[in-house]
PDB file of C-alpha atoms and ligand atoms in Angstrom:
ATOM      1  CA  MET E   1     -36.817 388.488 193.058  1.00 67.00           C
ATOM      2  CA  THR E   2     -39.618 385.974 192.546  1.00 76.00           C
ATOM      3  CA  LEU E   3     -40.241 382.944 194.706  1.00 74.00           C
ATOM      4  CA  ALA E   4     -39.589 380.724 191.680  1.00 89.00           C
ATOM      5  CA  PHE E   5     -36.140 382.277 191.225  1.00 92.00           C
ATOM      6  CA  ASP E   6     -35.329 381.976 194.935  1.00 94.00           C
ATOM      7  CA  GLU E   7     -36.253 378.291 194.734  1.00 95.00           C
ATOM      8  CA  PHE E   8     -34.176 377.784 191.584  1.00 96.00           C
ATOM      9  CA  ARG E   9     -31.214 379.487 193.215  1.00 96.00           C
ATOM     10  CA  GLU E  10     -31.479 377.410 196.375  1.00 96.00           C
ATOM     11  CA  THR E  11     -31.906 374.152 194.440  1.00 97.00           C
ATOM     12  CA  CYS E  12     -28.814 374.909 192.334  1.00 97.00           C
ATOM     13  CA  ARG E  13     -26.782 376.011 195.337  1.00 97.00           C
ATOM     14  CA  GLN E  14     -27.557 372.829 197.247  1.00 97.00           C
ATOM     15  CA  ARG E  15     -26.903 370.736 194.163  1.00 97.00           C
ATOM     16  CA  VAL E  16     -23.433 372.140 193.455  1.00 98.00           C
ATOM     17  CA  ASP E  17     -22.468 372.072 197.143  1.00 97.00           C
ATOM     18  CA  ARG E  18     -23.548 368.417 197.407  1.00 97.00           C
ATOM     19  CA  ASN E  19     -21.672 367.435 194.244  1.00 97.00           C
ATOM     20  CA  MET E  20     -18.475 369.260 195.205  1.00 97.00           C
ATOM     21  CA  ALA E  21     -18.490 367.591 198.629  1.00 97.00           C
ATOM     22  CA  ALA E  22     -19.231 364.199 197.050  1.00 97.00           C
ATOM     23  CA  SER E  23     -16.292 364.551 194.664  1.00 96.00           C
ATOM     24  CA  LEU E  24     -13.957 365.096 197.628  1.00 96.00           C
ATOM     25  CA  ASP E  25     -15.540 362.251 199.592  1.00 96.00           C
ATOM     26  CA  ALA E  26     -15.126 359.890 196.639  1.00 95.00           C
ATOM     27  CA  ALA E  27     -11.489 360.743 195.932  1.00 93.00           C
ATOM     28  CA  PRO E  28      -9.872 362.680 198.782  1.00 94.00           C
ATOM     29  CA  PRO E  29      -6.286 363.895 198.341  1.00 93.00           C
ATOM     30  CA  PRO E  30      -3.863 361.523 200.134  1.00 93.00           C
ATOM     31  CA  CYS E  31      -2.695 364.406 202.349  1.00 93.00           C
ATOM     32  CA  PRO E  32      -5.181 365.596 204.989  1.00 89.00           C
ATOM     33  CA  GLY E  33      -3.835 369.180 205.142  1.00 95.00           C
ATOM     34  CA  LEU E  34      -4.591 369.748 201.481  1.00 97.00           C
ATOM     35  CA  GLU E  35      -8.033 368.200 201.769  1.00 97.00           C
ATOM     36  CA  GLU E  36      -8.826 370.403 204.768  1.00 97.00           C
ATOM     37  CA  ALA E  37      -7.708 373.514 202.864  1.00 98.00           C
ATOM     38  CA  ILE E  38      -9.806 372.637 199.814  1.00 98.00           C
ATOM     39  CA  ARG E  39     -12.867 371.963 201.966  1.00 97.00           C
ATOM     40  CA  TYR E  40     -12.287 375.245 203.836  1.00 98.00           C
ATOM     41  CA  VAL E  41     -12.547 377.165 200.603  1.00 97.00           C
ATOM     42  CA  LEU E  42     -15.181 375.186 198.763  1.00 96.00           C
ATOM     43  CA  LEU E  43     -17.745 374.406 201.357  1.00 88.00           C
ATOM     44  CA  ALA E  44     -18.216 377.644 203.245  1.00 83.00           C
ATOM     45  CA  GLY E  45     -20.227 380.221 201.392  1.00 87.00           C
ATOM     46  CA  GLY E  46     -20.055 382.084 198.140  1.00 95.00           C
ATOM     47  CA  LYS E  47     -22.987 383.059 195.971  1.00 96.00           C
ATOM     48  CA  ARG E  48     -22.444 380.273 193.413  1.00 97.00           C
ATOM     49  CA  VAL E  49     -23.264 382.691 190.576  1.00 98.00           C
ATOM     50  CA  ARG E  50     -21.245 380.745 187.994  1.00 98.00           C
ATOM     51  CA  PRO E  51     -22.914 377.378 188.732  1.00 98.00           C
ATOM     52  CA  LEU E  52     -26.281 379.192 188.629  1.00 98.00           C
ATOM     53  CA  LEU E  53     -25.428 380.447 185.155  1.00 98.00           C
ATOM     54  CA  VAL E  54     -24.477 376.917 184.093  1.00 98.00           C
ATOM     55  CA  TYR E  55     -27.768 375.509 185.340  1.00 98.00           C
ATOM     56  CA  GLY E  56     -29.756 378.464 183.983  1.00 98.00           C
ATOM     57  CA  ALA E  57     -28.357 378.000 180.463  1.00 98.00           C
ATOM     58  CA  CYS E  58     -28.950 374.263 180.657  1.00 97.00           C
ATOM     59  CA  ARG E  59     -32.590 374.910 181.596  1.00 96.00           C
ATOM     60  CA  ALA E  60     -32.934 377.487 178.813  1.00 97.00           C
ATOM     61  CA  LEU E  61     -32.273 374.675 176.334  1.00 97.00           C
ATOM     62  CA  GLY E  62     -34.641 372.271 178.063  1.00 96.00           C
ATOM     63  CA  GLY E  63     -31.862 370.205 179.648  1.00 96.00           C
ATOM     64  CA  LYS E  64     -32.046 368.427 182.990  1.00 95.00           C
ATOM     65  CA  LEU E  65     -30.021 369.915 185.840  1.00 96.00           C
ATOM     66  CA  ALA E  66     -28.166 366.597 186.146  1.00 95.00           C
ATOM     67  CA  ASP E  67     -26.757 367.169 182.631  1.00 94.00           C
ATOM     68  CA  ALA E  68     -24.963 370.256 183.944  1.00 97.00           C
ATOM     69  CA  ASP E  69     -23.647 368.987 187.292  1.00 97.00           C
ATOM     70  CA  ALA E  70     -20.054 368.429 186.133  1.00 97.00           C
ATOM     71  CA  ALA E  71     -19.822 371.851 184.460  1.00 98.00           C
ATOM     72  CA  ALA E  72     -21.355 373.565 187.501  1.00 98.00           C
ATOM     73  CA  CYS E  73     -18.716 372.048 189.800  1.00 98.00           C
ATOM     74  CA  ALA E  74     -15.909 372.721 187.323  1.00 98.00           C
ATOM     75  CA  VAL E  75     -16.596 376.459 187.035  1.00 98.00           C
ATOM     76  CA  GLU E  76     -16.861 376.807 190.816  1.00 98.00           C
ATOM     77  CA  PHE E  77     -13.549 374.949 191.235  1.00 98.00           C
ATOM     78  CA  ILE E  78     -11.869 377.398 188.836  1.00 98.00           C
ATOM     79  CA  HIS E  79     -13.510 380.352 190.555  1.00 98.00           C
ATOM     80  CA  ALA E  80     -12.386 379.114 193.996  1.00 98.00           C
ATOM     81  CA  TYR E  81      -8.814 378.687 192.753  1.00 98.00           C
ATOM     82  CA  SER E  82      -8.831 382.204 191.291  1.00 98.00           C
ATOM     83  CA  LEU E  83     -10.020 383.704 194.584  1.00 98.00           C
ATOM     84  CA  ILE E  84      -7.344 381.837 196.595  1.00 98.00           C
ATOM     85  CA  HIS E  85      -4.562 383.044 194.295  1.00 98.00           C
ATOM     86  CA  ASP E  86      -6.029 386.535 194.016  1.00 97.00           C
ATOM     87  CA  ASP E  87      -5.834 386.902 197.821  1.00 97.00           C
ATOM     88  CA  LEU E  88      -2.145 385.893 198.011  1.00 98.00           C
ATOM     89  CA  PRO E  89       0.459 388.469 199.112  1.00 97.00           C
ATOM     90  CA  ALA E  90       1.943 388.558 195.589  1.00 96.00           C
ATOM     91  CA  LEU E  91      -1.445 389.597 194.181  1.00 95.00           C
ATOM     92  CA  ASP E  92      -4.070 391.474 196.225  1.00 94.00           C
ATOM     93  CA  ASP E  93      -2.759 390.448 199.658  1.00 95.00           C
ATOM     94  CA  ASP E  94      -6.233 390.206 201.203  1.00 95.00           C
ATOM     95  CA  ASP E  95      -6.819 388.757 204.663  1.00 95.00           C
ATOM     96  CA  LEU E  96     -10.565 388.318 204.435  1.00 96.00           C
ATOM     97  CA  ARG E  97     -12.695 386.279 202.035  1.00 96.00           C
ATOM     98  CA  ARG E  98     -16.323 385.233 202.421  1.00 95.00           C
ATOM     99  CA  GLY E  99     -16.280 386.619 205.957  1.00 95.00           C
ATOM    100  CA  ARG E 100     -13.370 384.435 207.112  1.00 96.00           C
ATOM    101  CA  PRO E 101      -9.587 384.597 206.964  1.00 97.00           C
ATOM    102  CA  SER E 102      -8.436 384.023 203.399  1.00 98.00           C
ATOM    103  CA  LEU E 103      -6.851 380.631 202.817  1.00 98.00           C
ATOM    104  CA  HIS E 104      -3.205 381.673 203.149  1.00 98.00           C
ATOM    105  CA  ARG E 105      -4.076 383.359 206.468  1.00 98.00           C
ATOM    106  CA  ALA E 106      -6.054 380.385 207.815  1.00 98.00           C
ATOM    107  CA  PHE E 107      -3.371 377.905 206.655  1.00 98.00           C
ATOM    108  CA  ASP E 108      -0.162 379.162 205.043  1.00 98.00           C
ATOM    109  CA  GLU E 109       0.969 380.511 201.707  1.00 98.00           C
ATOM    110  CA  ALA E 110       2.362 377.252 200.342  1.00 98.00           C
ATOM    111  CA  THR E 111      -0.872 375.412 201.141  1.00 98.00           C
ATOM    112  CA  ALA E 112      -2.901 378.188 199.491  1.00 98.00           C
ATOM    113  CA  ILE E 113      -0.847 378.069 196.287  1.00 98.00           C
ATOM    114  CA  LEU E 114      -1.095 374.291 196.139  1.00 98.00           C
ATOM    115  CA  ALA E 115      -4.813 374.183 196.976  1.00 98.00           C
ATOM    116  CA  GLY E 116      -5.419 376.632 194.101  1.00 98.00           C
ATOM    117  CA  ASP E 117      -3.370 374.455 191.766  1.00 98.00           C
ATOM    118  CA  ALA E 118      -5.269 371.373 192.922  1.00 98.00           C
ATOM    119  CA  LEU E 119      -8.659 372.998 192.345  1.00 98.00           C
ATOM    120  CA  GLN E 120      -7.679 373.953 188.822  1.00 98.00           C
ATOM    121  CA  SER E 121      -6.798 370.339 188.015  1.00 98.00           C
ATOM    122  CA  MET E 122      -9.946 369.092 189.752  1.00 98.00           C
ATOM    123  CA  ALA E 123     -12.036 371.286 187.449  1.00 98.00           C
ATOM    124  CA  PHE E 124     -10.691 369.644 184.321  1.00 98.00           C
ATOM    125  CA  GLU E 125     -10.818 366.145 185.791  1.00 97.00           C
ATOM    126  CA  MET E 126     -14.488 366.696 186.632  1.00 96.00           C
ATOM    127  CA  LEU E 127     -15.411 368.235 183.278  1.00 97.00           C
ATOM    128  CA  GLY E 128     -13.432 365.726 181.218  1.00 95.00           C
ATOM    129  CA  ALA E 129     -14.980 362.641 182.859  1.00 92.00           C
ATOM    130  CA  SER E 130     -17.053 360.652 180.421  1.00 78.00           C
ATOM    131  CA  GLY E 131     -20.835 360.644 180.647  1.00 79.00           C
ATOM    132  CA  GLY E 132     -23.398 363.375 180.131  1.00 81.00           C
ATOM    133  CA  ASN E 133     -24.660 364.669 176.820  1.00 89.00           C
ATOM    134  CA  GLY E 134     -22.159 367.332 175.826  1.00 91.00           C
ATOM    135  CA  ASN E 135     -18.970 366.932 173.813  1.00 94.00           C
ATOM    136  CA  ARG E 136     -16.471 366.693 176.672  1.00 96.00           C
ATOM    137  CA  ALA E 137     -13.392 367.650 174.624  1.00 96.00           C
ATOM    138  CA  GLU E 138     -15.096 370.841 173.418  1.00 97.00           C
ATOM    139  CA  MET E 139     -16.248 371.641 176.935  1.00 97.00           C
ATOM    140  CA  VAL E 140     -12.754 371.174 178.399  1.00 98.00           C
ATOM    141  CA  ARG E 141     -11.417 373.447 175.681  1.00 98.00           C
ATOM    142  CA  GLU E 142     -14.061 376.071 176.440  1.00 98.00           C
ATOM    143  CA  LEU E 143     -13.115 376.172 180.112  1.00 98.00           C
ATOM    144  CA  ALA E 144      -9.362 376.117 179.441  1.00 98.00           C
ATOM    145  CA  ARG E 145      -9.687 379.057 177.062  1.00 98.00           C
ATOM    146  CA  ALA E 146     -11.723 381.079 179.548  1.00 98.00           C
ATOM    147  CA  ALA E 147      -9.457 380.385 182.529  1.00 98.00           C
ATOM    148  CA  GLY E 148      -6.093 380.566 180.827  1.00 98.00           C
ATOM    149  CA  PRO E 149      -3.640 382.968 179.228  1.00 98.00           C
ATOM    150  CA  ARG E 150      -6.223 384.326 176.769  1.00 97.00           C
ATOM    151  CA  GLY E 151      -8.902 384.637 179.443  1.00 98.00           C
ATOM    152  CA  MET E 152      -8.904 385.082 183.217  1.00 98.00           C
ATOM    153  CA  VAL E 153      -5.123 384.933 183.711  1.00 98.00           C
ATOM    154  CA  ALA E 154      -4.608 387.529 180.955  1.00 98.00           C
ATOM    155  CA  GLY E 155      -7.160 389.775 182.664  1.00 97.00           C
ATOM    156  CA  GLN E 156      -5.321 389.449 185.959  1.00 96.00           C
ATOM    157  CA  VAL E 157      -1.972 390.297 184.339  1.00 96.00           C
ATOM    158  CA  LEU E 158      -3.448 393.340 182.559  1.00 96.00           C
ATOM    159  CA  ASP E 159      -5.111 394.428 185.790  1.00 94.00           C
ATOM    160  CA  LEU E 160      -1.816 394.253 187.666  1.00 93.00           C
ATOM    161  CA  ALA E 161      -0.104 396.256 184.934  1.00 92.00           C
ATOM    162  CA  ALA E 162      -2.834 398.896 184.612  1.00 91.00           C
ATOM    163  CA  ASP E 163      -1.789 402.406 185.512  1.00 81.00           C
ATOM    164  CA  SER E 164      -4.566 403.879 187.635  1.00 78.00           C
ATOM    165  CA  ALA E 165      -3.937 407.391 186.349  1.00 79.00           C
ATOM    166  CA  HIS E 166      -4.267 406.472 182.697  1.00 87.00           C
ATOM    167  CA  THR E 167      -6.683 403.568 182.403  1.00 92.00           C
ATOM    168  CA  SER E 168      -9.474 404.396 179.963  1.00 94.00           C
ATOM    169  CA  LEU E 169     -13.001 402.989 179.995  1.00 95.00           C
ATOM    170  CA  GLU E 170     -12.148 400.828 176.954  1.00 95.00           C
ATOM    171  CA  GLU E 171      -9.084 399.405 178.707  1.00 96.00           C
ATOM    172  CA  LEU E 172     -11.077 398.753 181.867  1.00 96.00           C
ATOM    173  CA  GLU E 173     -13.723 396.919 179.849  1.00 96.00           C
ATOM    174  CA  SER E 174     -11.109 394.817 178.138  1.00 96.00           C
ATOM    175  CA  ILE E 175      -9.444 393.922 181.472  1.00 97.00           C
ATOM    176  CA  HIS E 176     -12.723 392.896 183.079  1.00 95.00           C
ATOM    177  CA  SER E 177     -14.143 391.069 180.125  1.00 97.00           C
ATOM    178  CA  LEU E 178     -11.087 388.809 180.528  1.00 98.00           C
ATOM    179  CA  LYS E 179     -10.574 388.754 184.289  1.00 97.00           C
ATOM    180  CA  THR E 180     -14.203 388.358 185.372  1.00 97.00           C
ATOM    181  CA  GLY E 181     -16.204 388.077 182.161  1.00 98.00           C
ATOM    182  CA  ALA E 182     -14.479 385.142 180.462  1.00 98.00           C
ATOM    183  CA  LEU E 183     -15.369 382.615 183.180  1.00 98.00           C
ATOM    184  CA  ILE E 184     -18.905 383.977 183.474  1.00 98.00           C
ATOM    185  CA  GLN E 185     -19.420 383.727 179.716  1.00 98.00           C
ATOM    186  CA  ALA E 186     -17.933 380.214 179.686  1.00 98.00           C
ATOM    187  CA  SER E 187     -20.304 379.195 182.500  1.00 98.00           C
ATOM    188  CA  VAL E 188     -23.273 380.096 180.296  1.00 98.00           C
ATOM    189  CA  ALA E 189     -21.765 378.371 177.252  1.00 98.00           C
ATOM    190  CA  LEU E 190     -20.939 375.223 179.251  1.00 98.00           C
ATOM    191  CA  GLY E 191     -24.478 375.005 180.615  1.00 98.00           C
ATOM    192  CA  ALA E 192     -25.776 375.079 177.050  1.00 98.00           C
ATOM    193  CA  MET E 193     -23.143 372.653 175.751  1.00 98.00           C
ATOM    194  CA  SER E 194     -23.864 370.190 178.547  1.00 97.00           C
ATOM    195  CA  THR E 195     -27.311 369.510 177.047  1.00 97.00           C
ATOM    196  CA  GLY E 196     -25.718 368.285 173.815  1.00 96.00           C
ATOM    197  CA  LYS E 197     -28.394 370.122 171.842  1.00 93.00           C
ATOM    198  CA  ALA E 198     -27.322 373.745 171.574  1.00 95.00           C
ATOM    199  CA  ALA E 199     -27.784 374.997 168.005  1.00 96.00           C
ATOM    200  CA  PRO E 200     -25.043 377.436 166.886  1.00 97.00           C
ATOM    201  CA  GLU E 201     -27.394 380.432 166.900  1.00 97.00           C
ATOM    202  CA  GLN E 202     -28.647 379.534 170.389  1.00 97.00           C
ATOM    203  CA  LEU E 203     -25.088 379.229 171.649  1.00 98.00           C
ATOM    204  CA  ALA E 204     -24.221 382.582 170.057  1.00 98.00           C
ATOM    205  CA  GLY E 205     -27.182 384.271 171.797  1.00 98.00           C
ATOM    206  CA  LEU E 206     -26.223 382.730 175.128  1.00 98.00           C
ATOM    207  CA  ARG E 207     -22.586 383.775 174.724  1.00 98.00           C
ATOM    208  CA  ASP E 208     -23.748 387.325 174.085  1.00 98.00           C
ATOM    209  CA  TYR E 209     -25.931 387.146 177.199  1.00 98.00           C
ATOM    210  CA  GLY E 210     -22.862 385.932 179.135  1.00 98.00           C
ATOM    211  CA  ARG E 211     -20.664 388.717 177.778  1.00 98.00           C
ATOM    212  CA  CYS E 212     -23.119 391.421 178.867  1.00 98.00           C
ATOM    213  CA  ILE E 213     -23.878 389.907 182.236  1.00 98.00           C
ATOM    214  CA  GLY E 214     -20.177 389.328 182.962  1.00 97.00           C
ATOM    215  CA  LEU E 215     -19.434 393.027 182.603  1.00 97.00           C
ATOM    216  CA  ALA E 216     -22.559 393.991 184.533  1.00 97.00           C
ATOM    217  CA  PHE E 217     -21.387 391.687 187.337  1.00 96.00           C
ATOM    218  CA  GLN E 218     -18.044 393.493 187.547  1.00 96.00           C
ATOM    219  CA  ILE E 219     -19.675 396.940 187.507  1.00 96.00           C
ATOM    220  CA  ARG E 220     -21.917 395.862 190.388  1.00 96.00           C
ATOM    221  CA  ASP E 221     -18.792 394.580 192.179  1.00 95.00           C
ATOM    222  CA  ASP E 222     -17.174 398.008 191.787  1.00 95.00           C
ATOM    223  CA  ILE E 223     -20.336 399.740 193.072  1.00 96.00           C
ATOM    224  CA  LEU E 224     -20.589 397.452 196.107  1.00 97.00           C
ATOM    225  CA  ASP E 225     -16.952 398.134 196.957  1.00 95.00           C
ATOM    226  CA  VAL E 226     -18.017 401.775 197.455  1.00 96.00           C
ATOM    227  CA  VAL E 227     -21.534 401.576 198.902  1.00 95.00           C
ATOM    228  CA  SER E 228     -21.532 398.371 200.954  1.00 95.00           C
ATOM    229  CA  ASP E 229     -19.654 397.336 204.104  1.00 95.00           C
ATOM    230  CA  THR E 230     -17.102 394.688 204.996  1.00 95.00           C
ATOM    231  CA  ALA E 231     -19.536 392.565 207.026  1.00 94.00           C
ATOM    232  CA  THR E 232     -22.027 392.322 204.155  1.00 94.00           C
ATOM    233  CA  LEU E 233     -19.395 391.742 201.487  1.00 95.00           C
ATOM    234  CA  GLY E 234     -17.336 389.278 203.521  1.00 93.00           C
ATOM    235  CA  LYS E 235     -14.236 390.951 202.034  1.00 91.00           C
ATOM    236  CA  PRO E 236     -12.689 394.348 202.741  1.00 91.00           C
ATOM    237  CA  GLN E 237     -14.956 397.186 201.573  1.00 95.00           C
ATOM    238  CA  GLY E 238     -13.182 400.168 199.984  1.00 95.00           C
ATOM    239  CA  SER E 239     -10.239 398.087 198.807  1.00 92.00           C
ATOM    240  CA  ASP E 240     -10.373 399.496 195.254  1.00 92.00           C
ATOM    241  CA  GLU E 241      -9.954 403.060 196.485  1.00 91.00           C
ATOM    242  CA  ALA E 242      -7.309 402.004 199.030  1.00 91.00           C
ATOM    243  CA  ARG E 243      -5.322 400.457 196.177  1.00 89.00           C
ATOM    244  CA  ASP E 244      -5.975 403.424 193.910  1.00 90.00           C
ATOM    245  CA  LYS E 245      -7.570 401.150 191.319  1.00 91.00           C
ATOM    246  CA  THR E 246      -9.428 402.421 188.323  1.00 94.00           C
ATOM    247  CA  THR E 247     -13.008 401.156 188.504  1.00 94.00           C
ATOM    248  CA  TYR E 248     -16.277 401.863 186.730  1.00 95.00           C
ATOM    249  CA  VAL E 249     -17.216 404.058 189.689  1.00 96.00           C
ATOM    250  CA  SER E 250     -13.964 406.039 189.666  1.00 94.00           C
ATOM    251  CA  LEU E 251     -14.311 406.636 185.910  1.00 95.00           C
ATOM    252  CA  LEU E 252     -18.064 407.172 185.612  1.00 95.00           C
ATOM    253  CA  GLY E 253     -19.360 408.009 189.086  1.00 95.00           C
ATOM    254  CA  LEU E 254     -21.942 405.955 190.994  1.00 96.00           C
ATOM    255  CA  ASP E 255     -25.084 406.903 189.075  1.00 95.00           C
ATOM    256  CA  ALA E 256     -23.629 406.394 185.621  1.00 96.00           C
ATOM    257  CA  ALA E 257     -22.065 403.101 186.719  1.00 97.00           C
ATOM    258  CA  ARG E 258     -25.477 401.913 187.949  1.00 96.00           C
ATOM    259  CA  ASN E 259     -27.035 402.934 184.636  1.00 96.00           C
ATOM    260  CA  GLN E 260     -24.333 401.157 182.683  1.00 96.00           C
ATOM    261  CA  ALA E 261     -24.934 397.942 184.660  1.00 97.00           C
ATOM    262  CA  ARG E 262     -28.680 398.182 184.033  1.00 96.00           C
ATOM    263  CA  GLU E 263     -28.132 398.812 180.317  1.00 97.00           C
ATOM    264  CA  LEU E 264     -25.906 395.765 180.088  1.00 97.00           C
ATOM    265  CA  ALA E 265     -28.541 393.695 181.895  1.00 97.00           C
ATOM    266  CA  ALA E 266     -31.112 394.910 179.345  1.00 97.00           C
ATOM    267  CA  ASP E 267     -28.718 393.967 176.518  1.00 98.00           C
ATOM    268  CA  SER E 268     -28.286 390.524 178.056  1.00 98.00           C
ATOM    269  CA  LEU E 269     -32.065 390.033 177.992  1.00 98.00           C
ATOM    270  CA  ALA E 270     -32.211 391.163 174.363  1.00 98.00           C
ATOM    271  CA  ALA E 271     -29.586 388.556 173.476  1.00 98.00           C
ATOM    272  CA  ILE E 272     -31.888 385.757 174.667  1.00 98.00           C
ATOM    273  CA  ARG E 273     -35.179 387.249 173.515  1.00 97.00           C
ATOM    274  CA  ASP E 274     -35.877 384.270 171.209  1.00 95.00           C
ATOM    275  CA  PHE E 275     -35.834 381.809 174.095  1.00 96.00           C
ATOM    276  CA  GLY E 276     -39.206 381.068 175.653  1.00 94.00           C
ATOM    277  CA  ASN E 277     -40.169 380.522 179.253  1.00 95.00           C
ATOM    278  CA  SER E 278     -37.368 378.052 179.760  1.00 95.00           C
ATOM    279  CA  ALA E 279     -34.972 381.020 179.938  1.00 97.00           C
ATOM    280  CA  ALA E 280     -36.847 382.600 182.888  1.00 96.00           C
ATOM    281  CA  PRO E 281     -34.058 381.680 185.374  1.00 96.00           C
ATOM    282  CA  LEU E 282     -31.443 383.365 183.162  1.00 97.00           C
ATOM    283  CA  ARG E 283     -33.619 386.486 182.885  1.00 97.00           C
ATOM    284  CA  GLN E 284     -34.070 386.660 186.642  1.00 97.00           C
ATOM    285  CA  LEU E 285     -30.367 386.022 187.153  1.00 97.00           C
ATOM    286  CA  ALA E 286     -29.624 389.123 185.081  1.00 97.00           C
ATOM    287  CA  ASP E 287     -31.766 391.195 187.456  1.00 95.00           C
ATOM    288  CA  TYR E 288     -30.163 389.541 190.478  1.00 95.00           C
ATOM    289  CA  ILE E 289     -26.646 390.268 189.212  1.00 95.00           C
ATOM    290  CA  VAL E 290     -27.239 394.010 188.908  1.00 95.00           C
ATOM    291  CA  GLU E 291     -29.250 394.337 192.127  1.00 92.00           C
ATOM    292  CA  ARG E 292     -27.289 391.978 194.410  1.00 91.00           C
ATOM    293  CA  ILE E 293     -26.129 393.318 197.751  1.00 91.00           C
ATOM    294  CA  ASP E 294     -23.095 391.089 198.315  1.00 92.00           C
TER     295      ASP E 294
HETATM  296  C1  GRG O   1      -2.137 381.963 188.431  1.00 72.94           C
HETATM  297  C2  GRG O   1      -1.365 383.629 190.209  1.00 72.94           C
HETATM  298  C3  GRG O   1      -2.399 383.168 189.243  1.00 72.94           C
HETATM  299  C4  GRG O   1      -3.526 383.854 189.135  1.00 72.94           C
HETATM  300  C5  GRG O   1      -4.722 383.341 188.418  1.00 72.94           C
HETATM  301  C6  GRG O   1      -6.084 385.012 190.317  1.00 72.94           C
HETATM  302  C7  GRG O   1      -6.367 385.062 188.893  1.00 72.94           C
HETATM  303  C8  GRG O   1      -5.508 384.414 187.890  1.00 72.94           C
HETATM  304  C9  GRG O   1      -7.363 385.714 188.458  1.00 72.94           C
HETATM  305  C10 GRG O   1      -8.260 386.426 189.400  1.00 72.94           C
HETATM  306  C11 GRG O   1      -9.591 386.487 188.887  1.00 72.94           C
HETATM  307  C12 GRG O   1     -10.474 387.159 189.894  1.00 72.94           C
HETATM  308  C13 GRG O   1     -10.257 386.945 191.345  1.00 72.94           C
HETATM  309  C14 GRG O   1     -11.446 387.922 189.452  1.00 72.94           C
HETATM  310  C15 GRG O   1     -12.343 388.628 190.385  1.00 72.94           C
HETATM  311  C16 GRG O   1     -13.726 388.341 190.005  1.00 72.94           C
HETATM  312  C17 GRG O   1     -14.666 388.611 191.105  1.00 72.94           C
HETATM  313  C18 GRG O   1     -15.511 389.833 191.007  1.00 72.94           C
HETATM  314  C19 GRG O   1     -14.752 387.772 192.137  1.00 72.94           C
HETATM  315  C20 GRG O   1     -15.796 387.761 193.182  1.00 72.94           C
HETATM  316  O1  GRG O   1     -16.751 386.804 192.764  1.00 72.94           O
HETATM  317  P1  GRG O   1     -18.089 386.515 193.572  1.00 72.94           P
HETATM  318  O2  GRG O   1     -18.703 387.797 194.021  1.00 72.94           O
HETATM  319  O3  GRG O   1     -17.535 385.723 194.842  1.00 72.94           O
HETATM  320  O4  GRG O   1     -18.946 385.624 192.741  1.00 72.94           O
HETATM  321  P2  GRG O   1     -18.255 384.635 195.768  1.00 72.94           P
HETATM  322  O5  GRG O   1     -17.500 384.692 197.058  1.00 72.94           O
HETATM  323  O6  GRG O   1     -19.717 385.002 195.923  1.00 72.94           O
HETATM  324  O7  GRG O   1     -18.094 383.314 195.092  1.00 72.94           O
END
C-alpha cells in the first residue's frame, strides 16, 4: 500500500468516526442503556471499508469529502446493525466481534436487537437529512434497496437456507452478491451520488466496480477464515468450517479462491479505467480488499 493510500484511509476513518460520535452527541437516545450499546458497537474498531468506498467514489468524481459524510455514516450504521443481528443466537450465535464480546454478550439479547433496529433507523435519518449535493430521496432509496428484502436481508435468508452439500458456485455468488455485495456496491454508488454530478455512464462504471469488489471482499473473507487466526480477525477463525458452510475456499480450494479474488479486483479496475487520477483511492482500495489481513 502507498503512503498516499494509508493517509487517505486514516483521514476517512477519523472523519467517519468523528461524525458518527457527533451524531450521537447531538441527539442521544433518551435511554442511557441504548446509547451505551450503540457507542459500544460503533466506536470501537472495524475497518470502515464501506465508508472508505463512499469517500473513494466521491473523490473519483472530484467531490469534496464533506459531500459524502452523511452517506459514509449511513452505510457504517447499516453495516453495524447487520453485524449485531448476524451475531445473535438466532443467526450465527457468535460471542466475539472486533476482538470483544459481541453486543448481546456484552449487554443482553433484547438490547442487541433494539440497538440494531435503532442503527438502521439512524442510517436513514442521517442520509435523508437535507443539505449536501445529492438527490436525497434517490440516495435513501439506493440504501433501502441494498439493505432490504431484495439486498442484504435476502442474502442472509438465502445463506441460512443454503444446503452445504449442494450449494453451487453460482448459488454462492448470488448469496454473497446480496448479503455482502449489495451494501458494498451501494456504498460506491452513494459516494458518487453524493457529489450531485455523477453522469449515468460514470455511475454505471462505479456500480460495476462495486459489484466486482464486493464479491472479491467476500472471497477474501472466506480465505481469511481459513488462513488467519482469531486474534487477528477479532472474530472466531474457522467458523465457516465449524458450521459446515459452503465457501469459495471449500468449493474452489485456497489457490483458486485467491486467483478468483485477484481476477475480480482486476475487473473492478477495468470498470473504472476511464476515470483519471481522481480514482486512485478506489484503485488502491481494490488492492487492499484482496490483500487485507483482517
Ligand atoms: C433483520 C435478523 C435480521 C438480519 C439482517 C444480519 C443480516 C440481515 C445480514 C448480515 C449481513 C452480514 C453480516 C454480512 C457479512 C458481511 C461481512 C463479510 C462482514 C464483515 O465485514 P468487515 O470485515 O467488518 O468489513 P469490520 O468489523 O471490519 O467492520
